[in-house]
mmCIF file of N, CA and C in Angstrom:
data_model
loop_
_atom_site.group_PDB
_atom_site.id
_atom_site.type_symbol
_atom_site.label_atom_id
_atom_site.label_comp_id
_atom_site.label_asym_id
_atom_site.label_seq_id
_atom_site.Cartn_x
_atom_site.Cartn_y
_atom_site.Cartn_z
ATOM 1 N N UNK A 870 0.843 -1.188 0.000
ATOM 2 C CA UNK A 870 0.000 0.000 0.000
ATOM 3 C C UNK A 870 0.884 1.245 0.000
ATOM 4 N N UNK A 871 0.531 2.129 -0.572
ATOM 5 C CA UNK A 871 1.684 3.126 -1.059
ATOM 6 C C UNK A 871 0.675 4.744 -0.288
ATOM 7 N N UNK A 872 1.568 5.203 0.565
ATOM 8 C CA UNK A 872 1.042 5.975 1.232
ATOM 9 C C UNK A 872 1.247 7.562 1.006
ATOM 10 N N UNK A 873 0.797 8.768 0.883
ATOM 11 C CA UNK A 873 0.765 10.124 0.727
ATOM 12 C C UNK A 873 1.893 10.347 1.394
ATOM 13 N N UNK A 874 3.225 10.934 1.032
ATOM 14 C CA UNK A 874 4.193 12.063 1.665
ATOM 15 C C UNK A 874 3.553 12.555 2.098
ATOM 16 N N UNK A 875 4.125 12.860 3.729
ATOM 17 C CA UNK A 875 3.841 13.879 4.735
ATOM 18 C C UNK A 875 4.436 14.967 3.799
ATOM 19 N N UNK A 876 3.528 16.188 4.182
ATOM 20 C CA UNK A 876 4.783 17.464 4.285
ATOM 21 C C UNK A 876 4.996 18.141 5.563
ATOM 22 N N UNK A 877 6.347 18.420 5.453
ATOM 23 C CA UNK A 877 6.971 18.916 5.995
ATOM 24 C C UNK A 877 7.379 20.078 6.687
ATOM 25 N N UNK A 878 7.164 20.791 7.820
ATOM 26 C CA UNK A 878 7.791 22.174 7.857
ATOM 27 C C UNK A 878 9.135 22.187 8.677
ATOM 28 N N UNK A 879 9.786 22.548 8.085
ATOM 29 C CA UNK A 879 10.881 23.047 9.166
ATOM 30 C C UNK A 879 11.333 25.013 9.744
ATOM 31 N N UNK A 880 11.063 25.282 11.155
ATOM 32 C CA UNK A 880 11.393 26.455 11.240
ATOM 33 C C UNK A 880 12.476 26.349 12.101
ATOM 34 N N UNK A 881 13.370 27.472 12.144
ATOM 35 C CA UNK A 881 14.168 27.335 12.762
ATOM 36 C C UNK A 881 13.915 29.725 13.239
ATOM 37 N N UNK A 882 14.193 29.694 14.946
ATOM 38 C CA UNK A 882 15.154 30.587 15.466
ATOM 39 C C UNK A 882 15.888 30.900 15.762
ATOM 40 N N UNK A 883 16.433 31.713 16.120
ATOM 41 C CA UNK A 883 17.750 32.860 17.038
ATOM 42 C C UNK A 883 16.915 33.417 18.330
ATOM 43 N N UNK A 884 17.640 32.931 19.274
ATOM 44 C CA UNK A 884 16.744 33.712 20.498
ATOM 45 C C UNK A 884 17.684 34.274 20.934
ATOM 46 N N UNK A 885 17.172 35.293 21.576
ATOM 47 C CA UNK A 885 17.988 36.301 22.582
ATOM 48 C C UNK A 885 18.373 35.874 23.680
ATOM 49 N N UNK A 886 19.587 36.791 24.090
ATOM 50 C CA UNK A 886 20.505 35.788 25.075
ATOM 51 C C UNK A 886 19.554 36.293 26.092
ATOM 52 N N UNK A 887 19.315 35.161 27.615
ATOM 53 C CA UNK A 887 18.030 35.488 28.426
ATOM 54 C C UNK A 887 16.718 35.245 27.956
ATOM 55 N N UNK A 888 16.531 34.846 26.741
ATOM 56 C CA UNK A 888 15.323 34.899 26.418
ATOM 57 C C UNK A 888 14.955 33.096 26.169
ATOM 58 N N UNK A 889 15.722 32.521 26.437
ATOM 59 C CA UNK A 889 14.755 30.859 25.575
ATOM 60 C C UNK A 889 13.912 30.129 26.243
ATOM 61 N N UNK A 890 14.212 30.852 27.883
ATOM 62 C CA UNK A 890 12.611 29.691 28.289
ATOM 63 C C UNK A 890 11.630 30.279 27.977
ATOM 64 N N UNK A 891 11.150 31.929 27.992
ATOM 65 C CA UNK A 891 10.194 31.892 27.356
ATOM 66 C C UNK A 891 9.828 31.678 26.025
ATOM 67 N N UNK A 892 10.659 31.862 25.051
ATOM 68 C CA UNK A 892 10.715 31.439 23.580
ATOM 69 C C UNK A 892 10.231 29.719 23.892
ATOM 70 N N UNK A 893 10.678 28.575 24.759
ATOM 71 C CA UNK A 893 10.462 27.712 24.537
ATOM 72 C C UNK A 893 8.316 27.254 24.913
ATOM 73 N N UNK A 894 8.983 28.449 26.031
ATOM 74 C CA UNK A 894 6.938 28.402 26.629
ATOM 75 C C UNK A 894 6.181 28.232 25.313
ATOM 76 N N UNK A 895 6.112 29.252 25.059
ATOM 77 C CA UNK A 895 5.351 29.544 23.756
ATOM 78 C C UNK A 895 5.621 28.788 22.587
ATOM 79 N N UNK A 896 6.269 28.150 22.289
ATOM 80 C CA UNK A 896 6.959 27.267 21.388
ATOM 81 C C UNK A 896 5.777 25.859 21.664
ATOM 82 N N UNK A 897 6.213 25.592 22.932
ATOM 83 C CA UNK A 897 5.614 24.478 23.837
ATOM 84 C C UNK A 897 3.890 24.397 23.271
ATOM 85 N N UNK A 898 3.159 25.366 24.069
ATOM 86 C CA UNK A 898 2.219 26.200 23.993
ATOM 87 C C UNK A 898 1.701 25.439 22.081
ATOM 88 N N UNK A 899 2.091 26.086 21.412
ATOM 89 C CA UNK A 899 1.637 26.027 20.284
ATOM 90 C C UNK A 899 2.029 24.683 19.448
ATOM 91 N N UNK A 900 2.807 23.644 20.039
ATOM 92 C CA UNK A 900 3.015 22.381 19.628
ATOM 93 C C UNK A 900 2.229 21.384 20.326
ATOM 94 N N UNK A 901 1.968 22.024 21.533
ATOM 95 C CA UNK A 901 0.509 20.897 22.075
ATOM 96 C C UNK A 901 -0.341 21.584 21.756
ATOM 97 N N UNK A 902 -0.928 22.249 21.470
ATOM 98 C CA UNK A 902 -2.218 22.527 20.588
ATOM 99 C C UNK A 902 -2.150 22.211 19.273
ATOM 100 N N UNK A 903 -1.165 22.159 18.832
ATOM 101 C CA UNK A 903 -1.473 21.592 17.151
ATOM 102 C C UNK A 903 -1.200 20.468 17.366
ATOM 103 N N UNK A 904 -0.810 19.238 18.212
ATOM 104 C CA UNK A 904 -1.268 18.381 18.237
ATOM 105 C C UNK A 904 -2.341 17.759 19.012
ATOM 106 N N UNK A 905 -2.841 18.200 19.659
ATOM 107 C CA UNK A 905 -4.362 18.036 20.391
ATOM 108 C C UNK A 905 -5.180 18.512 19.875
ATOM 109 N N UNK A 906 -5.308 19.715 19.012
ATOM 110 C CA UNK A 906 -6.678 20.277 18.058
ATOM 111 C C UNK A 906 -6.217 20.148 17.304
ATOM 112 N N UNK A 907 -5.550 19.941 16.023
ATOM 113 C CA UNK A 907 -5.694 19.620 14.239
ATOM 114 C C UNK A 907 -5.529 18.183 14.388
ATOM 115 N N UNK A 908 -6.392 17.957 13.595
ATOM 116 C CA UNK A 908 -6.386 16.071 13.057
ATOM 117 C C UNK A 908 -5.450 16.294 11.978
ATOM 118 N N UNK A 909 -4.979 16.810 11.664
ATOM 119 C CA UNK A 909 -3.841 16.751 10.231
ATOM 120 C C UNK A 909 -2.708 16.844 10.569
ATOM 121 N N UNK A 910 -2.003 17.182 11.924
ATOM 122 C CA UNK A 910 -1.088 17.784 12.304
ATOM 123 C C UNK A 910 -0.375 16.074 13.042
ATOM 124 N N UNK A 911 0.731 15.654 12.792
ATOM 125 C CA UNK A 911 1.204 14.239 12.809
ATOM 126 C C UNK A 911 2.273 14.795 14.064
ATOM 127 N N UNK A 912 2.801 15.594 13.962
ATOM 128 C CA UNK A 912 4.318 15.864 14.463
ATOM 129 C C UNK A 912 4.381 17.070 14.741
ATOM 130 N N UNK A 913 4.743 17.451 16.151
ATOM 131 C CA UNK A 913 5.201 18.520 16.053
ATOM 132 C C UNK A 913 6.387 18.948 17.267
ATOM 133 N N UNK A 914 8.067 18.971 16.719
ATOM 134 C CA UNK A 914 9.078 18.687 18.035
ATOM 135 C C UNK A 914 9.226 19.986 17.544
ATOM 136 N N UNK A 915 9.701 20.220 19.163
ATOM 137 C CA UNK A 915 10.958 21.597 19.160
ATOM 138 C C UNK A 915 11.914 21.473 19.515
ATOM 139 N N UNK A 916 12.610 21.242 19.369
ATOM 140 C CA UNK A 916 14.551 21.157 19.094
ATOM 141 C C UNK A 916 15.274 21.867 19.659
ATOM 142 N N UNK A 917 16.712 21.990 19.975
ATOM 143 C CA UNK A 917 17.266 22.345 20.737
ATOM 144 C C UNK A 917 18.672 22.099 20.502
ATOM 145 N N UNK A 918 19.381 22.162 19.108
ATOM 146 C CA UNK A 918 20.551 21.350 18.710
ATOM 147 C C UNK A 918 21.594 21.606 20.118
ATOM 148 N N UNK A 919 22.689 20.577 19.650
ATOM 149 C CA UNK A 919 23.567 21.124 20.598
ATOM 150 C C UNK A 919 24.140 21.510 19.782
ATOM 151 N N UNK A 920 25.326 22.416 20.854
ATOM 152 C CA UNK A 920 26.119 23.564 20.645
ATOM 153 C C UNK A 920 25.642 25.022 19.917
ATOM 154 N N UNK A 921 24.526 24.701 20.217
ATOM 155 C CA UNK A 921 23.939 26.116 19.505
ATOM 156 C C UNK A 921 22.662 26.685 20.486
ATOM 157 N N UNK A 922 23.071 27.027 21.672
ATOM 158 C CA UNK A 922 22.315 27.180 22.509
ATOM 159 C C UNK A 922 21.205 28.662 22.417
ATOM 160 N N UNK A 923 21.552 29.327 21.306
ATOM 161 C CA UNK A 923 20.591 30.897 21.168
ATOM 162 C C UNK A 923 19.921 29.854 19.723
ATOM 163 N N UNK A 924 19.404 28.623 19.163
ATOM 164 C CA UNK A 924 18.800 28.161 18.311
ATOM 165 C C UNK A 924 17.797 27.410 18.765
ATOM 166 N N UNK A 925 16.621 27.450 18.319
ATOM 167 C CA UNK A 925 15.231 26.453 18.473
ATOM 168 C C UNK A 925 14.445 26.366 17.058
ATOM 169 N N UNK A 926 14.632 24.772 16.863
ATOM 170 C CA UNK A 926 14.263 24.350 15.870
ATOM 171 C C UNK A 926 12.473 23.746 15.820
ATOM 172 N N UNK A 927 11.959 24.124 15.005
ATOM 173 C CA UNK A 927 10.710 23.071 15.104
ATOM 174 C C UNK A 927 10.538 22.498 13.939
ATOM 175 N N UNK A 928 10.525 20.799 13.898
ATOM 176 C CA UNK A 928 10.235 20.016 12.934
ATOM 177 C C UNK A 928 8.943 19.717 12.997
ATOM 178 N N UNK A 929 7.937 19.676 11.615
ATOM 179 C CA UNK A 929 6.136 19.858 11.708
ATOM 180 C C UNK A 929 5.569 18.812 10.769
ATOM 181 N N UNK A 930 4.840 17.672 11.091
ATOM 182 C CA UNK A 930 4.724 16.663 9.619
ATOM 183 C C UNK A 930 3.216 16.997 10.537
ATOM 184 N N UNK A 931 2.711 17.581 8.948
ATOM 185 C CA UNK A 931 1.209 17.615 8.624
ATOM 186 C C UNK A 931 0.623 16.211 7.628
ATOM 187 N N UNK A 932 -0.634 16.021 7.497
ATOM 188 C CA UNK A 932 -0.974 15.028 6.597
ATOM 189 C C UNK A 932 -0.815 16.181 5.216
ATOM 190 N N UNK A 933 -0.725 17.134 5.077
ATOM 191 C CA UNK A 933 -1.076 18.019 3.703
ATOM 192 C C UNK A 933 -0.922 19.516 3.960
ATOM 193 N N UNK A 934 -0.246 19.718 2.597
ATOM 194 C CA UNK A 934 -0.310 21.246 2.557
ATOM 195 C C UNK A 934 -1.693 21.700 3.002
ATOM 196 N N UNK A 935 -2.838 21.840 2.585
ATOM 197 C CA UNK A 935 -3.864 21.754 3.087
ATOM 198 C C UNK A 935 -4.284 21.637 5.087
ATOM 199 N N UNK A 936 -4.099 20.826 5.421
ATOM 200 C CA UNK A 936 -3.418 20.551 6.875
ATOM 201 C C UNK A 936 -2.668 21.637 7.563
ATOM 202 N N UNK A 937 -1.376 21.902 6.770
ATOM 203 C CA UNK A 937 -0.686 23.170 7.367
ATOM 204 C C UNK A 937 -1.226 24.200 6.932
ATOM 205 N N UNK A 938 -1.886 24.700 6.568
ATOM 206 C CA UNK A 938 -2.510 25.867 5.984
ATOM 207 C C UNK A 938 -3.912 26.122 7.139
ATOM 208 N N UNK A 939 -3.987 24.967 7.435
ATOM 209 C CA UNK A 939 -5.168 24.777 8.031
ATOM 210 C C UNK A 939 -4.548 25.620 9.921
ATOM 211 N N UNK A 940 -3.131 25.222 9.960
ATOM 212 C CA UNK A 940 -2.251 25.492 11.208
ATOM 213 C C UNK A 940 -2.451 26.552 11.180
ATOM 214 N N UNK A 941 -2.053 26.959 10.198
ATOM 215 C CA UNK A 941 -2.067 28.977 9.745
ATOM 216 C C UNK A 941 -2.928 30.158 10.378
ATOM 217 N N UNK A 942 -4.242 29.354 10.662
ATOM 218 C CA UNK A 942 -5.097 29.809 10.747
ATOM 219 C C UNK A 942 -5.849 29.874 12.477
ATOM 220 N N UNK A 943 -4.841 28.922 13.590
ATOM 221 C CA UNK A 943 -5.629 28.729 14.670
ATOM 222 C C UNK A 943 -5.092 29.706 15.968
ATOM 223 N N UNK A 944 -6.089 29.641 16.563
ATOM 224 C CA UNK A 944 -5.756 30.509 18.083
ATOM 225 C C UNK A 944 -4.689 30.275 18.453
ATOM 226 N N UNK A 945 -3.864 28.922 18.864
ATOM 227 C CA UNK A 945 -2.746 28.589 19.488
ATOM 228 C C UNK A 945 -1.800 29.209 18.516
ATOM 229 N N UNK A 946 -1.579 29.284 17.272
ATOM 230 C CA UNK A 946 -0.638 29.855 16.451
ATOM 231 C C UNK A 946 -0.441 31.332 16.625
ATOM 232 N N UNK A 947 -1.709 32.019 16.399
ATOM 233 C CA UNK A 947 -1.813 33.062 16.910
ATOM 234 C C UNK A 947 -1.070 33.699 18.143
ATOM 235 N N UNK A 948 -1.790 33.423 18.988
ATOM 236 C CA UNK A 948 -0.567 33.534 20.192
ATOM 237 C C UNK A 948 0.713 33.123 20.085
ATOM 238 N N UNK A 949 1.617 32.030 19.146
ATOM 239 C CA UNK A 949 2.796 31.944 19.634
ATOM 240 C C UNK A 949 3.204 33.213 19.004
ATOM 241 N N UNK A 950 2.339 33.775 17.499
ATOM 242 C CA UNK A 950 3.071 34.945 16.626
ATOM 243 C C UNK A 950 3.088 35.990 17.345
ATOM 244 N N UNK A 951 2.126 36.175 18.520
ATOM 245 C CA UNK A 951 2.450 37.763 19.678
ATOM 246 C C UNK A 951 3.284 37.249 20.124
ATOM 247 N N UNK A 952 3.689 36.031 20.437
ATOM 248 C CA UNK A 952 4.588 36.235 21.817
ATOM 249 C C UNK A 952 6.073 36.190 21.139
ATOM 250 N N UNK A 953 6.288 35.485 20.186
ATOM 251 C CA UNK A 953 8.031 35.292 19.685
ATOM 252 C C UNK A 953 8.646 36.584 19.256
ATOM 253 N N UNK A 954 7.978 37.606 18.896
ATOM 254 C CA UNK A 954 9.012 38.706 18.426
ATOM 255 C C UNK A 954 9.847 39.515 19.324
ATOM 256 N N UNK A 955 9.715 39.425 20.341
ATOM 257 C CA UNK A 955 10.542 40.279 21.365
ATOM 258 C C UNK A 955 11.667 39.602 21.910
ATOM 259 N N UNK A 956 11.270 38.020 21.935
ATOM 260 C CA UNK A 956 11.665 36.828 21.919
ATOM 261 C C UNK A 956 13.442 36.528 21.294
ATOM 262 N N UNK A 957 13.377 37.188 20.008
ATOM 263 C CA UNK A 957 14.310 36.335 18.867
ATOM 264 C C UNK A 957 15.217 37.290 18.267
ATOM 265 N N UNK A 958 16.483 37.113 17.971
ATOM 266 C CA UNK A 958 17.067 38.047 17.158
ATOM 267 C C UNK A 958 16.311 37.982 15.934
ATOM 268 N N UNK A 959 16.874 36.151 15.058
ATOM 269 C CA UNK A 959 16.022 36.554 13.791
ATOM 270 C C UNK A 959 15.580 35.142 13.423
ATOM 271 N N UNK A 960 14.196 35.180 12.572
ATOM 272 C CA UNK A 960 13.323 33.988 12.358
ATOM 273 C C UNK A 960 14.294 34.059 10.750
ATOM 274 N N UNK A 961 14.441 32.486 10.857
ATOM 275 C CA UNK A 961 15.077 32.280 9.503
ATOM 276 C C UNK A 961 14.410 31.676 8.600
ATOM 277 N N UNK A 962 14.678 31.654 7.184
ATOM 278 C CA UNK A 962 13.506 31.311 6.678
ATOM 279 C C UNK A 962 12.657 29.533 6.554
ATOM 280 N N UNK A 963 11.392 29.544 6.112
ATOM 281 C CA UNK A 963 10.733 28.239 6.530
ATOM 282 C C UNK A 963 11.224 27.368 5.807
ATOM 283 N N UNK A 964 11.281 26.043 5.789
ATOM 284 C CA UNK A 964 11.701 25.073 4.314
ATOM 285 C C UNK A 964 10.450 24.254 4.841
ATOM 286 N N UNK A 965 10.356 23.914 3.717
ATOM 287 C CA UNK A 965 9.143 22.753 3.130
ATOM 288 C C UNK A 965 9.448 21.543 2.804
ATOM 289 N N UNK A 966 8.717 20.360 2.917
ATOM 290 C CA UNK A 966 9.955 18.939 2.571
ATOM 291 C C UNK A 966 8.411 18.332 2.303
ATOM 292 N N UNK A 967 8.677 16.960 1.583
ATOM 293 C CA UNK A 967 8.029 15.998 1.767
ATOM 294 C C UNK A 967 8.636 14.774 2.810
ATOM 295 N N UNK A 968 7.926 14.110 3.440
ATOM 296 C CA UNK A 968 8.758 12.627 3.923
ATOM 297 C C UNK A 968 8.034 11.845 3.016
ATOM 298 N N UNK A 969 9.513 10.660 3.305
ATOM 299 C CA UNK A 969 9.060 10.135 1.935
ATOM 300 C C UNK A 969 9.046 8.611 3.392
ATOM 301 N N UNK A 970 9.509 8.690 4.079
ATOM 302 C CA UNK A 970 9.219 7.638 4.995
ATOM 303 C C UNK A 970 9.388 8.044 6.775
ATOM 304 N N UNK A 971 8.722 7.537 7.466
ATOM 305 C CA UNK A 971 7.671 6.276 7.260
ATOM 306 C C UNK A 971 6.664 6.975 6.779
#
């Protein structure tokens, strides 16, 4: 049985020095709501590479562009977009992927 590619979002920040637990609150905040209210929404981590401690990554597998578009649009998102700008030096830009597995 041959199954639909997820897509993909990947975002990545720059937070301000002093600033990442709340950057992570809100981060938090808006990754359990998109996975407790969207049925389309498969995945949603926030990251934390090492050695790059002013970076927070979020990896996002929706069932569909459609799906994430659908993210675009909810209360919990909303709020994380008031709260991150005071938050971050700089939001870098989004990339888009398919998975091709699982």
């Amino acid at each position: 049985m041959m199954r639909t590619p997820a897509f993909v979002v990947i975002a990545e920040f720059q937070v301000k020095p002093g600033k990442l637990q709340a950057f992570l609150e809100a981060a938090r905040d808006d990754a359990k709501h998109s996975l407790a209210d969207e049925p389309g929404c498969r995945q949603f981590d926030v990251i934390c590479p090492e050695g790059a401690d002013d970076t927070v990554v979020f990896y996002e597998v929706y069932d569909s562009r459609a799906a994430f578009d659908t993210h675009l649009e909810t209360p919990h998102l909303e709020r994380f977009r008031r709260a991150f700008p005071p938050l971050i030096v700089e939001e870098r830009p989004v990339r888009f992927a398919e998975r091709q597995h699982p």
